[in-house]
Amino acid sequence: MPVARTGSASPACPGPASPRSSRRWALRSPPPATASPCWPSTRRPAAPAAILGDKTRMARLAVDDNAFVRPSPTSGTLGGVARATRESIVLVEAAGYDVVLVETVGVGQSEIAVANMVDCFLLLALARTGDQLQGIKKGVLELADVVAVNKADGPHEPDARKAARELTGAMRLLRGPAAPKVLTCSGLTGDGLDVVWDTVRELRSRLDSDGQLALRRRQQQVDWTWSMVHDQLLASLHGSDAVRAITPDLERQVRDGELTATLAADQILRAFRESQ
């Protein structure tokens, strides 16, 4: 069976999305497993770096002999998924890792990006945060294969179960009979994590048996191709001497209101084309 690729995102948390305990449940599958959290990077030109420390939040997982944690700063990528994440997936699979967890910063376009590179997309939600409505606005519920409401413990448990019921209703309205399961879990106590992980594994096994997994991965390869074309074109654009020569003046004119962004973009593209 191919390597299991699972992605996770949480609109409520601007950082790697999976509850810390849930990552360790992956180790109950045939080892080894790897986690590839994508952490937001600072935009300070003088000191671009990843915010906080990923491994300090995964202290037990990082030292497990059956796991490998590869933090990937997003380097300013708006989608919240590092550009080299796909390459990292291929690399760790070639190294023999059977389970790959890709976590996102949980903002903006990250859900779409991660859904296009994994077998199963897990959406993590929190009670009383407006995630239900926020998720519908972003269309994230249309992408999720499994939904789990975290922090279903102590005084938060009733709220978590209520949120799960509301999300179940939203899923049925959006996706009808194909609506995914909405579960509850607690990263603090570990309750429900076995059910979440078993649901992910069962879904992937079903996709594999009916041929959908192979189809999904082939389409992802096509998406990957165009993503690399986009990245290479952008790199060539920024590396063009002709573009660099006119960029400072164009940026000044845009800032001062002397030129619209549309006209500035047209001039940049024209300079790039003429330099080729």
Coordinates of N, CA and C in Angstrom, one line a residue, residues 89-196:
I89 N 7.8 15.6 1.1 CA 7.0 14.4 1.2 C 7.6 13.2 0.4
V90 N 8.0 13.5 -0.8 CA 8.7 12.5 -1.6 C 10.0 12.0 -0.9
L91 N 10.7 12.9 -0.3 CA 12.0 12.5 0.3 C 11.8 11.6 1.5
V92 N 10.9 11.9 2.4 CA 10.7 11.1 3.5 C 10.0 9.8 3.2
E93 N 9.2 9.7 2.1 CA 8.7 8.5 1.7 C 9.8 7.6 1.1
A94 N 10.7 8.2 0.4 CA 11.9 7.4 -0.2 C 12.7 6.9 1.0
A95 N 12.7 7.6 2.1 CA 13.6 7.2 3.3 C 12.9 6.1 4.1
G96 N 11.7 5.7 3.7 CA 11.0 4.6 4.3 C 9.9 4.9 5.3
Y97 N 9.5 6.2 5.4 CA 8.5 6.5 6.4 C 7.1 6.2 5.8
D98 N 6.3 5.5 6.6 CA 5.0 5.0 6.1 C 3.8 5.9 6.3
V99 N 4.0 6.9 7.2 CA 2.9 7.8 7.5 C 3.5 9.2 7.5
V100 N 2.9 10.1 6.7 CA 3.4 11.5 6.6 C 2.3 12.4 7.0
L101 N 2.5 13.2 8.0 CA 1.6 14.2 8.5 C 2.0 15.6 8.0
V102 N 1.2 16.3 7.3 CA 1.5 17.6 6.8 C 0.6 18.6 7.5
E103 N 1.2 19.5 8.3 CA 0.4 20.4 9.1 C 0.6 21.8 8.5
T104 N -0.5 22.6 8.6 CA -0.4 24.0 8.0 C -0.6 25.0 9.1
V105 N -0.3 26.3 8.7 CA -0.5 27.4 9.7 C -2.0 27.7 9.8
G106 N -2.8 27.1 9.0 CA -4.3 27.3 9.2 C -4.8 28.6 8.8
V107 N -4.3 29.2 7.8 CA -4.8 30.5 7.4 C -4.9 30.6 5.9
G108 N -5.9 31.4 5.4 CA -6.0 31.7 4.0 C -6.1 30.5 3.1
Q109 N -5.2 30.4 2.1 CA -5.3 29.4 1.1 C -4.7 28.1 1.5
S110 N -4.2 28.0 2.7 CA -3.4 26.8 3.1 C -4.3 25.5 3.0
E111 N -5.6 25.6 3.3 CA -6.4 24.4 3.2 C -6.4 23.9 1.8
I112 N -6.6 24.8 0.8 CA -6.6 24.3 -0.6 C -5.2 23.7 -1.0
A113 N -4.2 24.4 -0.6 CA -2.8 23.9 -0.9 C -2.6 22.5 -0.3
V114 N -2.9 22.3 0.9 CA -2.6 21.0 1.6 C -3.5 19.9 1.0
A115 N -4.7 20.3 0.7 CA -5.7 19.3 0.2 C -5.2 18.7 -1.2
N116 N -4.4 19.5 -1.9 CA -3.9 19.1 -3.2 C -2.6 18.3 -3.1
M117 N -2.2 17.9 -1.9 CA -0.9 17.1 -1.8 C -1.0 16.0 -0.9
V118 N -2.2 15.7 -0.3 CA -2.4 14.6 0.6 C -3.5 13.7 0.2
D119 N -3.5 12.5 0.9 CA -4.6 11.6 0.6 C -5.9 11.9 1.4
C120 N -5.7 12.4 2.6 CA -6.8 12.7 3.5 C -6.5 14.0 4.2
F121 N -7.6 14.9 4.1 CA -7.4 16.3 4.7 C -8.3 16.3 6.0
L122 N -7.6 16.5 7.1 CA -8.3 16.6 8.4 C -8.5 18.0 8.8
L123 N -9.7 18.4 9.1 CA -10.0 19.8 9.5 C -10.2 19.7 11.0
L124 N -9.4 20.5 11.8 CA -9.6 20.6 13.2 C -10.3 21.9 13.6
A125 N -11.3 21.8 14.4 CA -12.1 23.0 14.8 C -12.1 23.1 16.3
L126 N -12.5 24.2 16.8 CA -12.6 24.5 18.2 C -14.0 25.0 18.5
A127 N -14.6 24.7 19.6 CA -15.9 25.1 20.0 C -15.9 26.6 20.4
R128 N -17.0 27.3 20.1 CA -17.2 28.7 20.5 C -16.1 29.6 19.9
T129 N -15.7 29.3 18.7 CA -14.7 30.2 18.0 C -15.3 30.7 16.7
G130 N -16.5 30.3 16.3 CA -17.0 30.7 15.0 C -16.5 29.9 13.9
D131 N -15.8 28.8 14.2 CA -15.2 28.0 13.1 C -16.2 27.5 12.1
Q132 N -17.4 27.2 12.6 CA -18.4 26.6 11.7 C -18.7 27.6 10.5
L133 N -19.0 28.8 10.9 CA -19.3 29.8 9.9 C -18.1 30.2 9.1
Q134 N -16.9 30.3 9.8 CA -15.7 30.7 9.1 C -15.3 29.7 8.1
G135 N -15.5 28.4 8.5 CA -15.2 27.3 7.6 C -16.0 27.3 6.3
I136 N -17.3 27.6 6.5 CA -18.2 27.7 5.3 C -17.8 28.8 4.4
K137 N -17.5 30.0 5.0 CA -17.1 31.1 4.1 C -15.9 30.8 3.3
K138 N -14.9 30.1 3.9 CA -13.7 29.8 3.2 C -13.8 28.6 2.2
G139 N -14.9 27.9 2.4 CA -15.1 26.7 1.6 C -14.3 25.5 2.1
V140 N -13.7 25.6 3.3 CA -12.9 24.6 3.8 C -13.7 23.3 4.1
L141 N -14.9 23.5 4.4 CA -15.8 22.3 4.7 C -16.0 21.5 3.4
E142 N -15.8 22.1 2.3 CA -16.0 21.3 1.0 C -14.7 20.5 0.7
L143 N -13.6 20.8 1.4 CA -12.4 20.1 1.2 C -12.1 19.0 2.2
A144 N -12.7 19.1 3.4 CA -12.4 18.2 4.4 C -12.8 16.8 4.2
D145 N -12.0 15.9 4.5 CA -12.3 14.4 4.4 C -12.8 13.9 5.8
V146 N -12.2 14.5 6.8 CA -12.6 14.2 8.2 C -12.6 15.5 9.0
V147 N -13.5 15.7 9.9 CA -13.6 16.9 10.8 C -13.5 16.5 12.2
A148 N -12.7 17.1 13.0 CA -12.6 16.8 14.4 C -12.6 18.1 15.2
V149 N -13.5 18.1 16.3 CA -13.6 19.3 17.2 C -12.7 19.0 18.3
N150 N -11.6 19.7 18.5 CA -10.6 19.5 19.6 C -11.0 20.1 20.9
K151 N -10.3 19.8 21.9 CA -10.5 20.3 23.3 C -11.9 19.9 23.9
A152 N -12.3 18.7 23.5 CA -13.5 18.1 24.1 C -13.2 17.5 25.4
D153 N -12.9 18.3 26.4 CA -12.5 17.9 27.7 C -12.9 18.9 28.8
G154 N -13.1 18.4 30.0 CA -13.5 19.3 31.1 C -14.7 20.1 30.9
P155 N -14.7 21.4 31.2 CA -15.8 22.2 31.0 C -16.1 22.6 29.6
H156 N -15.1 22.3 28.7 CA -15.3 22.6 27.3 C -16.0 21.5 26.5
E157 N -16.2 20.3 27.1 CA -16.8 19.2 26.4 C -18.2 19.4 25.9
P158 N -19.1 20.0 26.7 CA -20.4 20.2 26.1 C -20.4 21.2 24.9
D159 N -19.6 22.2 25.0 CA -19.4 23.1 23.8 C -18.9 22.4 22.6
A160 N -17.9 21.5 22.8 CA -17.3 20.8 21.7 C -18.3 19.9 21.0
R161 N -19.1 19.2 21.8 CA -20.1 18.3 21.3 C -21.2 19.1 20.5
K162 N -21.6 20.3 21.1 CA -22.5 21.1 20.4 C -22.0 21.6 19.0
A163 N -20.7 22.0 19.0 CA -20.1 22.4 17.8 C -20.0 21.3 16.8
A164 N -19.8 20.1 17.3 CA -19.8 18.9 16.4 C -21.1 18.7 15.7
R165 N -22.2 18.9 16.5 CA -23.5 18.7 15.9 C -23.8 19.8 14.9
E166 N -23.4 21.0 15.2 CA -23.6 22.1 14.2 C -22.8 21.9 12.9
L167 N -21.6 21.4 13.1 CA -20.8 21.2 11.9 C -21.3 20.0 11.1
T168 N -21.9 19.0 11.8 CA -22.5 17.9 11.1 C -23.7 18.4 10.2
G169 N -24.5 19.3 10.8 CA -25.6 19.8 10.0 C -25.1 20.6 8.8
A170 N -24.1 21.4 9.0 CA -23.5 22.2 7.9 C -23.0 21.3 6.8
M171 N -22.3 20.2 7.2 CA -21.7 19.3 6.3 C -22.8 18.6 5.4
R172 N -23.9 18.2 6.1 CA -25.0 17.6 5.4 C -25.6 18.5 4.4
L173 N -25.8 19.8 4.7 CA -26.3 20.8 3.8 C -25.4 21.0 2.6
L174 N -24.1 21.0 2.9 CA -23.1 21.3 1.8 C -22.9 20.1 0.9
R175 N -22.8 18.9 1.5 CA -22.3 17.8 0.7 C -23.2 16.6 0.7
G176 N -24.4 16.7 1.3 CA -25.4 15.6 1.3 C -24.9 14.3 1.8
P177 N -25.1 13.2 1.1 CA -24.7 11.9 1.5 C -23.2 11.7 1.6
A178 N -22.5 12.6 0.9 CA -21.0 12.4 0.9 C -20.4 13.2 2.1
A179 N -21.2 13.7 3.0 CA -20.6 14.5 4.1 C -19.7 13.6 5.0
P180 N -18.5 14.2 5.3 CA -17.6 13.4 6.1 C -18.0 13.3 7.6
K181 N -17.4 12.5 8.4 CA -17.7 12.3 9.8 C -17.2 13.6 10.5
V182 N -18.0 14.0 11.5 CA -17.5 15.0 12.4 C -17.3 14.4 13.8
L183 N -16.1 14.4 14.3 CA -15.8 13.8 15.6 C -15.4 14.8 16.6
T184 N -15.2 14.3 17.9 CA -14.7 15.2 18.9 C -13.5 14.5 19.5
C185 N -12.5 15.2 20.0 CA -11.3 14.7 20.6 C -10.7 15.7 21.6
S186 N -9.7 15.2 22.3 CA -9.0 16.0 23.2 C -7.5 15.8 23.1
G187 N -6.8 16.8 22.6 CA -5.3 16.6 22.6 C -4.7 16.6 23.9
L188 N -5.4 17.1 25.0 CA -4.9 17.1 26.3 C -5.0 15.8 27.0
T189 N -6.2 15.1 26.9 CA -6.4 13.9 27.6 C -6.2 12.7 26.7
G190 N -6.2 12.9 25.4 CA -6.1 11.8 24.4 C -7.4 11.1 24.1
D191 N -8.5 11.5 24.7 CA -9.8 11.0 24.4 C -10.2 11.2 23.0
G192 N -10.7 10.2 22.3 CA -11.2 10.3 20.9 C -10.1 10.3 19.9
L193 N -8.8 10.4 20.2 CA -7.8 10.5 19.2 C -7.7 9.2 18.4
D194 N -7.9 8.1 19.1 CA -7.9 6.8 18.4 C -9.0 6.7 17.4
V195 N -10.2 7.2 17.7 CA -11.3 7.2 16.8 C -11.0 8.1 15.6
V196 N -10.4 9.3 15.8 CA -10.0 10.2 14.7 C -9.0 9.5 13.8

